[in-house]
């Protein structure tokens, strides 16, 4: 089963910025243990562009699709045998990243 693992940061109480060495070591472990599929950090929400082409004409807007103090800071995609394993890894990831983690299975 594959899982989207979202890293959630908070503009009012951001996570530590010195975590990259710990995150890199965690990523290396994910790769070695066969859980890693993909990962990437995201640019700040000010770099986002939203496109809505549901109407007569496409509307292009700068900024995130929703204004919130919490935002998506990065993602992993993991391959794990079950939700319990994904949640165990996410618990570790939250401590390592110093941020909230959301785990969602792909359908």
mmCIF file of N, CA and C in Angstrom:
data_model
loop_
_atom_site.group_PDB
_atom_site.id
_atom_site.type_symbol
_atom_site.label_atom_id
_atom_site.label_comp_id
_atom_site.label_asym_id
_atom_site.label_seq_id
_atom_site.Cartn_x
_atom_site.Cartn_y
_atom_site.Cartn_z
ATOM 1 N N UNK A 1 0.852 -1.171 0.000
ATOM 2 C CA UNK A 1 0.000 0.000 0.000
ATOM 3 C C UNK A 1 0.898 1.234 0.000
ATOM 4 N N UNK A 2 0.510 2.234 -0.777
ATOM 5 C CA UNK A 2 1.254 3.496 -0.784
ATOM 6 C C UNK A 2 0.500 4.545 0.013
ATOM 7 N N UNK A 3 1.274 5.423 0.649
ATOM 8 C CA UNK A 3 0.731 6.470 1.513
ATOM 9 C C UNK A 3 1.316 7.816 1.141
ATOM 10 N N UNK A 4 0.456 8.828 1.085
ATOM 11 C CA UNK A 4 0.899 10.210 0.972
ATOM 12 C C UNK A 4 1.139 10.703 2.389
ATOM 13 N N UNK A 5 2.345 11.138 2.664
ATOM 14 C CA UNK A 5 2.731 11.593 3.995
ATOM 15 C C UNK A 5 3.035 13.086 3.872
ATOM 16 N N UNK A 6 2.150 13.906 4.427
ATOM 17 C CA UNK A 6 2.250 15.358 4.290
ATOM 18 C C UNK A 6 2.903 15.956 5.529
ATOM 19 N N UNK A 7 3.839 16.853 5.292
ATOM 20 C CA UNK A 7 4.519 17.577 6.369
ATOM 21 C C UNK A 7 3.818 18.925 6.509
ATOM 22 N N UNK A 8 3.240 19.171 7.683
ATOM 23 C CA UNK A 8 2.443 20.368 7.933
ATOM 24 C C UNK A 8 3.222 21.318 8.834
ATOM 25 N N UNK A 9 3.450 22.535 8.350
ATOM 26 C CA UNK A 9 4.116 23.538 9.171
ATOM 27 C C UNK A 9 3.089 24.582 9.593
ATOM 28 N N UNK A 10 3.470 25.434 10.505
ATOM 29 C CA UNK A 10 2.569 26.422 11.099
ATOM 30 C C UNK A 10 3.260 27.780 11.064
ATOM 31 N N UNK A 11 2.658 28.745 10.373
ATOM 32 C CA UNK A 11 3.277 30.062 10.252
ATOM 33 C C UNK A 11 3.419 30.765 11.596
ATOM 34 N N UNK A 12 2.514 30.501 12.536
ATOM 35 C CA UNK A 12 2.583 31.181 13.833
ATOM 36 C C UNK A 12 3.571 30.504 14.782
ATOM 37 N N UNK A 13 3.823 29.209 14.597
ATOM 38 C CA UNK A 13 4.791 28.466 15.410
ATOM 39 C C UNK A 13 5.548 27.493 14.507
ATOM 40 N N UNK A 14 6.439 28.018 13.655
ATOM 41 C CA UNK A 14 7.115 27.133 12.699
ATOM 42 C C UNK A 14 8.045 26.139 13.382
ATOM 43 N N UNK A 15 8.237 25.002 12.711
ATOM 44 C CA UNK A 15 9.164 23.990 13.205
ATOM 45 C C UNK A 15 10.596 24.481 13.107
ATOM 46 N N UNK A 16 11.491 23.768 13.754
ATOM 47 C CA UNK A 16 12.913 24.113 13.734
ATOM 48 C C UNK A 16 13.449 24.086 12.313
ATOM 49 N N UNK A 17 14.378 24.980 12.024
ATOM 50 C CA UNK A 17 14.964 25.054 10.682
ATOM 51 C C UNK A 17 16.283 24.301 10.568
ATOM 52 N N UNK A 18 16.758 23.707 11.655
ATOM 53 C CA UNK A 18 18.053 23.023 11.653
ATOM 54 C C UNK A 18 17.922 21.506 11.541
ATOM 55 N N UNK A 19 16.822 21.018 11.006
ATOM 56 C CA UNK A 19 16.532 19.577 11.003
ATOM 57 C C UNK A 19 17.023 18.825 9.771
ATOM 58 N N UNK A 20 17.574 19.518 8.775
ATOM 59 C CA UNK A 20 17.905 18.858 7.515
ATOM 60 C C UNK A 20 18.841 17.662 7.671
ATOM 61 N N UNK A 21 19.903 17.729 8.497
ATOM 62 C CA UNK A 21 20.742 16.523 8.648
ATOM 63 C C UNK A 21 19.955 15.326 9.197
ATOM 64 N N UNK A 22 19.062 15.562 10.157
ATOM 65 C CA UNK A 22 18.242 14.476 10.704
ATOM 66 C C UNK A 22 17.271 13.939 9.660
ATOM 67 N N UNK A 23 16.678 14.839 8.877
ATOM 68 C CA UNK A 23 15.740 14.427 7.833
ATOM 69 C C UNK A 23 16.465 13.610 6.773
ATOM 70 N N UNK A 24 17.661 14.043 6.386
ATOM 71 C CA UNK A 24 18.439 13.294 5.387
ATOM 72 C C UNK A 24 18.766 11.891 5.881
ATOM 73 N N UNK A 25 19.154 11.761 7.148
ATOM 74 C CA UNK A 25 19.444 10.439 7.713
ATOM 75 C C UNK A 25 18.193 9.569 7.747
ATOM 76 N N UNK A 26 17.048 10.159 8.102
ATOM 77 C CA UNK A 26 15.778 9.426 8.106
ATOM 78 C C UNK A 26 15.437 8.963 6.690
ATOM 79 N N UNK A 27 15.622 9.847 5.705
ATOM 80 C CA UNK A 27 15.355 9.479 4.313
ATOM 81 C C UNK A 27 16.240 8.320 3.867
ATOM 82 N N UNK A 28 17.509 8.349 4.246
ATOM 83 C CA UNK A 28 18.417 7.252 3.897
ATOM 84 C C UNK A 28 17.930 5.936 4.499
ATOM 85 N N UNK A 29 17.424 5.996 5.711
ATOM 86 C CA UNK A 29 16.884 4.790 6.348
ATOM 87 C C UNK A 29 15.628 4.301 5.622
ATOM 88 N N UNK A 30 14.751 5.233 5.234
ATOM 89 C CA UNK A 30 13.554 4.853 4.478
ATOM 90 C C UNK A 30 13.937 4.138 3.182
ATOM 91 N N UNK A 31 14.957 4.654 2.510
ATOM 92 C CA UNK A 31 15.423 4.038 1.269
ATOM 93 C C UNK A 31 15.972 2.642 1.555
ATOM 94 N N UNK A 32 16.843 2.531 2.551
ATOM 95 C CA UNK A 32 17.475 1.250 2.885
ATOM 96 C C UNK A 32 16.454 0.183 3.284
ATOM 97 N N UNK A 33 15.376 0.606 3.965
ATOM 98 C CA UNK A 33 14.371 -0.347 4.434
ATOM 99 C C UNK A 33 13.240 -0.579 3.424
ATOM 100 N N UNK A 34 13.312 0.083 2.268
ATOM 101 C CA UNK A 34 12.353 -0.163 1.195
ATOM 102 C C UNK A 34 11.043 0.594 1.286
ATOM 103 N N UNK A 35 10.945 1.609 2.135
ATOM 104 C CA UNK A 35 9.702 2.372 2.274
ATOM 105 C C UNK A 35 9.632 3.571 1.324
ATOM 106 N N UNK A 36 10.768 4.078 0.929
ATOM 107 C CA UNK A 36 10.865 5.310 0.134
ATOM 108 C C UNK A 36 10.311 5.104 -1.274
ATOM 109 N N UNK A 37 9.441 6.005 -1.728
ATOM 110 C CA UNK A 37 9.022 6.076 -3.120
ATOM 111 C C UNK A 37 9.435 7.435 -3.682
ATOM 112 N N UNK A 38 9.111 8.493 -2.957
ATOM 113 C CA UNK A 38 9.402 9.855 -3.408
ATOM 114 C C UNK A 38 9.303 10.789 -2.213
ATOM 115 N N UNK A 39 10.015 11.915 -2.284
ATOM 116 C CA UNK A 39 9.876 12.958 -1.269
ATOM 117 C C UNK A 39 10.307 14.286 -1.858
ATOM 118 N N UNK A 40 9.765 15.361 -1.308
ATOM 119 C CA UNK A 40 10.185 16.689 -1.726
ATOM 120 C C UNK A 40 9.648 17.754 -0.800
ATOM 121 N N UNK A 41 10.466 18.752 -0.576
ATOM 122 C CA UNK A 41 10.032 19.926 0.160
ATOM 123 C C UNK A 41 9.401 20.915 -0.809
ATOM 124 N N UNK A 42 8.520 21.751 -0.301
ATOM 125 C CA UNK A 42 7.811 22.704 -1.146
ATOM 126 C C UNK A 42 8.245 24.134 -0.841
ATOM 127 N N UNK A 43 8.187 24.977 -1.853
ATOM 128 C CA UNK A 43 8.456 26.401 -1.674
ATOM 129 C C UNK A 43 7.374 27.004 -0.780
ATOM 130 N N UNK A 44 7.643 28.179 -0.263
ATOM 131 C CA UNK A 44 6.684 28.884 0.578
ATOM 132 C C UNK A 44 5.357 29.075 -0.161
ATOM 133 N N UNK A 45 4.281 29.211 0.578
ATOM 134 C CA UNK A 45 2.954 29.373 -0.026
ATOM 135 C C UNK A 45 2.859 30.625 -0.899
ATOM 136 N N UNK A 46 3.719 31.601 -0.671
ATOM 137 C CA UNK A 46 3.698 32.806 -1.510
ATOM 138 C C UNK A 46 4.097 32.497 -2.948
ATOM 139 N N UNK A 47 4.721 31.356 -3.180
ATOM 140 C CA UNK A 47 5.122 30.955 -4.527
ATOM 141 C C UNK A 47 4.032 30.147 -5.235
ATOM 142 N N UNK A 48 2.925 29.891 -4.559
ATOM 143 C CA UNK A 48 1.852 29.055 -5.130
ATOM 144 C C UNK A 48 1.029 29.824 -6.159
ATOM 145 N N UNK A 49 0.495 29.090 -7.116
ATOM 146 C CA UNK A 49 -0.455 29.613 -8.088
ATOM 147 C C UNK A 49 -1.615 28.632 -8.170
ATOM 148 N N UNK A 50 -2.840 29.157 -8.128
ATOM 149 C CA UNK A 50 -4.042 28.335 -8.210
ATOM 150 C C UNK A 50 -4.726 28.603 -9.544
ATOM 151 N N UNK A 51 -5.111 27.536 -10.238
ATOM 152 C CA UNK A 51 -5.820 27.644 -11.506
ATOM 153 C C UNK A 51 -7.176 26.988 -11.343
ATOM 154 N N UNK A 52 -8.226 27.745 -11.665
ATOM 155 C CA UNK A 52 -9.599 27.235 -11.598
ATOM 156 C C UNK A 52 -10.204 27.366 -12.983
ATOM 157 N N UNK A 53 -10.341 26.241 -13.667
ATOM 158 C CA UNK A 53 -10.891 26.247 -15.019
ATOM 159 C C UNK A 53 -12.230 25.517 -15.064
ATOM 160 N N UNK A 54 -13.017 25.685 -14.003
ATOM 161 C CA UNK A 54 -14.327 25.022 -13.944
ATOM 162 C C UNK A 54 -15.418 25.825 -14.624
ATOM 163 N N UNK A 55 -15.168 27.077 -14.884
ATOM 164 C CA UNK A 55 -16.189 27.929 -15.491
ATOM 165 C C UNK A 55 -15.934 28.158 -16.968
ATOM 166 N N UNK A 56 -16.413 29.302 -17.450
ATOM 167 C CA UNK A 56 -16.265 29.666 -18.860
ATOM 168 C C UNK A 56 -14.817 29.969 -19.231
ATOM 169 N N UNK A 57 -14.068 30.506 -18.267
ATOM 170 C CA UNK A 57 -12.692 30.910 -18.536
ATOM 171 C C UNK A 57 -11.826 30.562 -17.326
ATOM 172 N N UNK A 58 -10.597 30.190 -17.586
ATOM 173 C CA UNK A 58 -9.677 29.858 -16.501
ATOM 174 C C UNK A 58 -9.363 31.095 -15.673
ATOM 175 N N UNK A 59 -9.348 30.924 -14.354
ATOM 176 C CA UNK A 59 -8.965 31.986 -13.424
ATOM 177 C C UNK A 59 -7.653 31.554 -12.770
ATOM 178 N N UNK A 60 -6.648 32.424 -12.865
ATOM 179 C CA UNK A 60 -5.336 32.150 -12.293
ATOM 180 C C UNK A 60 -5.111 33.120 -11.149
ATOM 181 N N UNK A 61 -4.823 32.575 -9.956
ATOM 182 C CA UNK A 61 -4.649 33.403 -8.768
ATOM 183 C C UNK A 61 -3.309 33.101 -8.111
ATOM 184 N N UNK A 62 -2.650 34.132 -7.625
ATOM 185 C CA UNK A 62 -1.423 33.948 -6.858
ATOM 186 C C UNK A 62 -1.773 33.545 -5.440
ATOM 187 N N UNK A 63 -0.901 32.750 -4.840
ATOM 188 C CA UNK A 63 -1.080 32.371 -3.447
ATOM 189 C C UNK A 63 -1.728 31.022 -3.291
ATOM 190 N N UNK A 64 -1.802 30.537 -2.059
ATOM 191 C CA UNK A 64 -2.361 29.209 -1.789
ATOM 192 C C UNK A 64 -3.867 29.179 -2.054
ATOM 193 N N UNK A 65 -4.389 27.964 -2.232
ATOM 194 C CA UNK A 65 -5.816 27.818 -2.513
ATOM 195 C C UNK A 65 -6.672 28.136 -1.298
ATOM 196 N N UNK A 66 -6.069 28.113 -0.105
ATOM 197 C CA UNK A 66 -6.800 28.453 1.111
ATOM 198 C C UNK A 66 -5.845 29.206 2.035
ATOM 199 N N UNK A 67 -6.338 30.249 2.667
ATOM 200 C CA UNK A 67 -5.531 31.002 3.623
ATOM 201 C C UNK A 67 -5.623 30.307 4.978
ATOM 202 N N UNK A 68 -4.472 29.979 5.538
ATOM 203 C CA UNK A 68 -4.436 29.262 6.800
ATOM 204 C C UNK A 68 -3.081 29.475 7.447
ATOM 205 N N UNK A 69 -3.043 29.376 8.776
ATOM 206 C CA UNK A 69 -1.735 29.466 9.438
ATOM 207 C C UNK A 69 -0.935 28.189 9.228
ATOM 208 N N UNK A 70 -1.609 27.057 8.998
ATOM 209 C CA UNK A 70 -0.926 25.807 8.693
ATOM 210 C C UNK A 70 -0.870 25.631 7.179
ATOM 211 N N UNK A 71 0.219 25.028 6.722
ATOM 212 C CA UNK A 71 0.380 24.839 5.284
ATOM 213 C C UNK A 71 1.220 23.597 5.011
ATOM 214 N N UNK A 72 1.105 23.102 3.797
ATOM 215 C CA UNK A 72 1.844 21.927 3.360
ATOM 216 C C UNK A 72 3.278 22.340 3.043
ATOM 217 N N UNK A 73 4.231 21.824 3.818
ATOM 218 C CA UNK A 73 5.637 22.194 3.659
ATOM 219 C C UNK A 73 6.424 21.180 2.828
ATOM 220 N N UNK A 74 5.927 19.954 2.739
ATOM 221 C CA UNK A 74 6.607 18.926 1.975
ATOM 222 C C UNK A 74 5.821 17.630 2.005
ATOM 223 N N UNK A 75 6.268 16.678 1.208
ATOM 224 C CA UNK A 75 5.569 15.392 1.126
ATOM 225 C C UNK A 75 6.566 14.251 0.976
ATOM 226 N N UNK A 76 6.146 13.106 1.437
ATOM 227 C CA UNK A 76 6.773 11.831 1.121
ATOM 228 C C UNK A 76 5.697 10.959 0.485
ATOM 229 N N UNK A 77 6.096 10.014 -0.301
ATOM 230 C CA UNK A 77 5.244 8.888 -0.666
ATOM 231 C C UNK A 77 5.993 7.655 -0.196
ATOM 232 N N UNK A 78 5.337 6.876 0.650
ATOM 233 C CA UNK A 78 5.931 5.676 1.220
ATOM 234 C C UNK A 78 5.174 4.451 0.746
ATOM 235 N N UNK A 79 5.895 3.361 0.609
ATOM 236 C CA UNK A 79 5.322 2.040 0.382
ATOM 237 C C UNK A 79 5.466 1.288 1.700
ATOM 238 N N UNK A 80 4.346 0.928 2.305
ATOM 239 C CA UNK A 80 4.382 0.229 3.599
ATOM 240 C C UNK A 80 3.374 -0.917 3.554
ATOM 241 N N UNK A 81 3.647 -1.991 4.304
ATOM 242 C CA UNK A 81 2.750 -3.155 4.258
ATOM 243 C C UNK A 81 1.358 -2.875 4.819
ATOM 244 N N UNK A 82 1.258 -1.905 5.748
ATOM 245 C CA UNK A 82 -0.053 -1.585 6.321
ATOM 246 C C UNK A 82 -0.004 -0.215 7.008
ATOM 247 N N UNK A 83 -1.161 0.249 7.442
ATOM 248 C CA UNK A 83 -1.280 1.564 8.071
ATOM 249 C C UNK A 83 -0.479 1.652 9.361
ATOM 250 N N UNK A 84 -0.418 0.568 10.126
ATOM 251 C CA UNK A 84 0.337 0.601 11.382
ATOM 252 C C UNK A 84 1.806 0.943 11.146
ATOM 253 N N UNK A 85 2.399 0.374 10.118
ATOM 254 C CA UNK A 85 3.796 0.665 9.805
ATOM 255 C C UNK A 85 3.931 2.118 9.362
ATOM 256 N N UNK A 86 3.014 2.578 8.514
ATOM 257 C CA UNK A 86 3.057 3.978 8.058
ATOM 258 C C UNK A 86 2.919 4.937 9.235
ATOM 259 N N UNK A 87 2.055 4.632 10.172
ATOM 260 C CA UNK A 87 1.869 5.497 11.343
ATOM 261 C C UNK A 87 3.093 5.478 12.254
ATOM 262 N N UNK A 88 3.729 4.328 12.383
ATOM 263 C CA UNK A 88 4.950 4.257 13.185
ATOM 264 C C UNK A 88 6.041 5.128 12.575
ATOM 265 N N UNK A 89 6.197 5.034 11.255
ATOM 266 C CA UNK A 89 7.183 5.864 10.564
ATOM 267 C C UNK A 89 6.824 7.350 10.663
ATOM 268 N N UNK A 90 5.542 7.662 10.553
ATOM 269 C CA UNK A 90 5.093 9.054 10.635
ATOM 270 C C UNK A 90 5.347 9.636 12.027
ATOM 271 N N UNK A 91 5.215 8.811 13.050
ATOM 272 C CA UNK A 91 5.506 9.260 14.411
ATOM 273 C C UNK A 91 6.976 9.661 14.524
ATOM 274 N N UNK A 92 7.847 8.858 13.944
ATOM 275 C CA UNK A 92 9.267 9.198 13.918
ATOM 276 C C UNK A 92 9.509 10.460 13.087
ATOM 277 N N UNK A 93 8.863 10.542 11.931
ATOM 278 C CA UNK A 93 9.046 11.686 11.037
ATOM 279 C C UNK A 93 8.634 12.990 11.702
ATOM 280 N N UNK A 94 7.546 12.976 12.454
ATOM 281 C CA UNK A 94 7.083 14.176 13.139
ATOM 282 C C UNK A 94 8.136 14.694 14.115
ATOM 283 N N UNK A 95 8.745 13.792 14.863
ATOM 284 C CA UNK A 95 9.797 14.181 15.817
ATOM 285 C C UNK A 95 11.019 14.707 15.067
ATOM 286 N N UNK A 96 11.409 14.010 14.012
ATOM 287 C CA UNK A 96 12.600 14.389 13.255
ATOM 288 C C UNK A 96 12.408 15.734 12.553
ATOM 289 N N UNK A 97 11.241 15.950 11.956
ATOM 290 C CA UNK A 97 10.963 17.192 11.222
ATOM 291 C C UNK A 97 10.566 18.351 12.137
ATOM 292 N N UNK A 98 10.122 18.021 13.347
ATOM 293 C CA UNK A 98 9.571 19.019 14.262
ATOM 294 C C UNK A 98 8.343 19.691 13.650
ATOM 295 N N UNK A 99 7.509 18.867 13.030
ATOM 296 C CA UNK A 99 6.288 19.347 12.394
ATOM 297 C C UNK A 99 5.208 18.272 12.485
ATOM 298 N N UNK A 100 3.963 18.679 12.271
ATOM 299 C CA UNK A 100 2.869 17.714 12.199
ATOM 300 C C UNK A 100 3.007 16.905 10.915
ATOM 301 N N UNK A 101 2.493 15.686 10.951
ATOM 302 C CA UNK A 101 2.506 14.792 9.799
ATOM 303 C C UNK A 101 1.097 14.249 9.590
ATOM 304 N N UNK A 102 0.631 14.271 8.346
ATOM 305 C CA UNK A 102 -0.643 13.653 7.989
ATOM 306 C C UNK A 102 -0.367 12.466 7.092
ATOM 307 N N UNK A 103 -1.002 11.339 7.379
ATOM 308 C CA UNK A 103 -0.827 10.119 6.599
ATOM 309 C C UNK A 103 -2.156 9.793 5.916
ATOM 310 N N UNK A 104 -2.109 9.629 4.598
ATOM 311 C CA UNK A 104 -3.329 9.258 3.849
ATOM 312 C C UNK A 104 -2.993 8.174 2.846
ATOM 313 N N UNK A 105 -3.747 7.067 2.866
ATOM 314 C CA UNK A 105 -3.492 6.018 1.880
ATOM 315 C C UNK A 105 -4.021 6.431 0.503
ATOM 316 N N UNK A 106 -3.320 5.972 -0.516
ATOM 317 C CA UNK A 106 -3.839 6.129 -1.875
ATOM 318 C C UNK A 106 -4.933 5.093 -2.107
ATOM 319 N N UNK A 107 -5.894 5.417 -2.933
ATOM 320 C CA UNK A 107 -6.980 4.481 -3.239
ATOM 321 C C UNK A 107 -6.589 3.578 -4.380
#
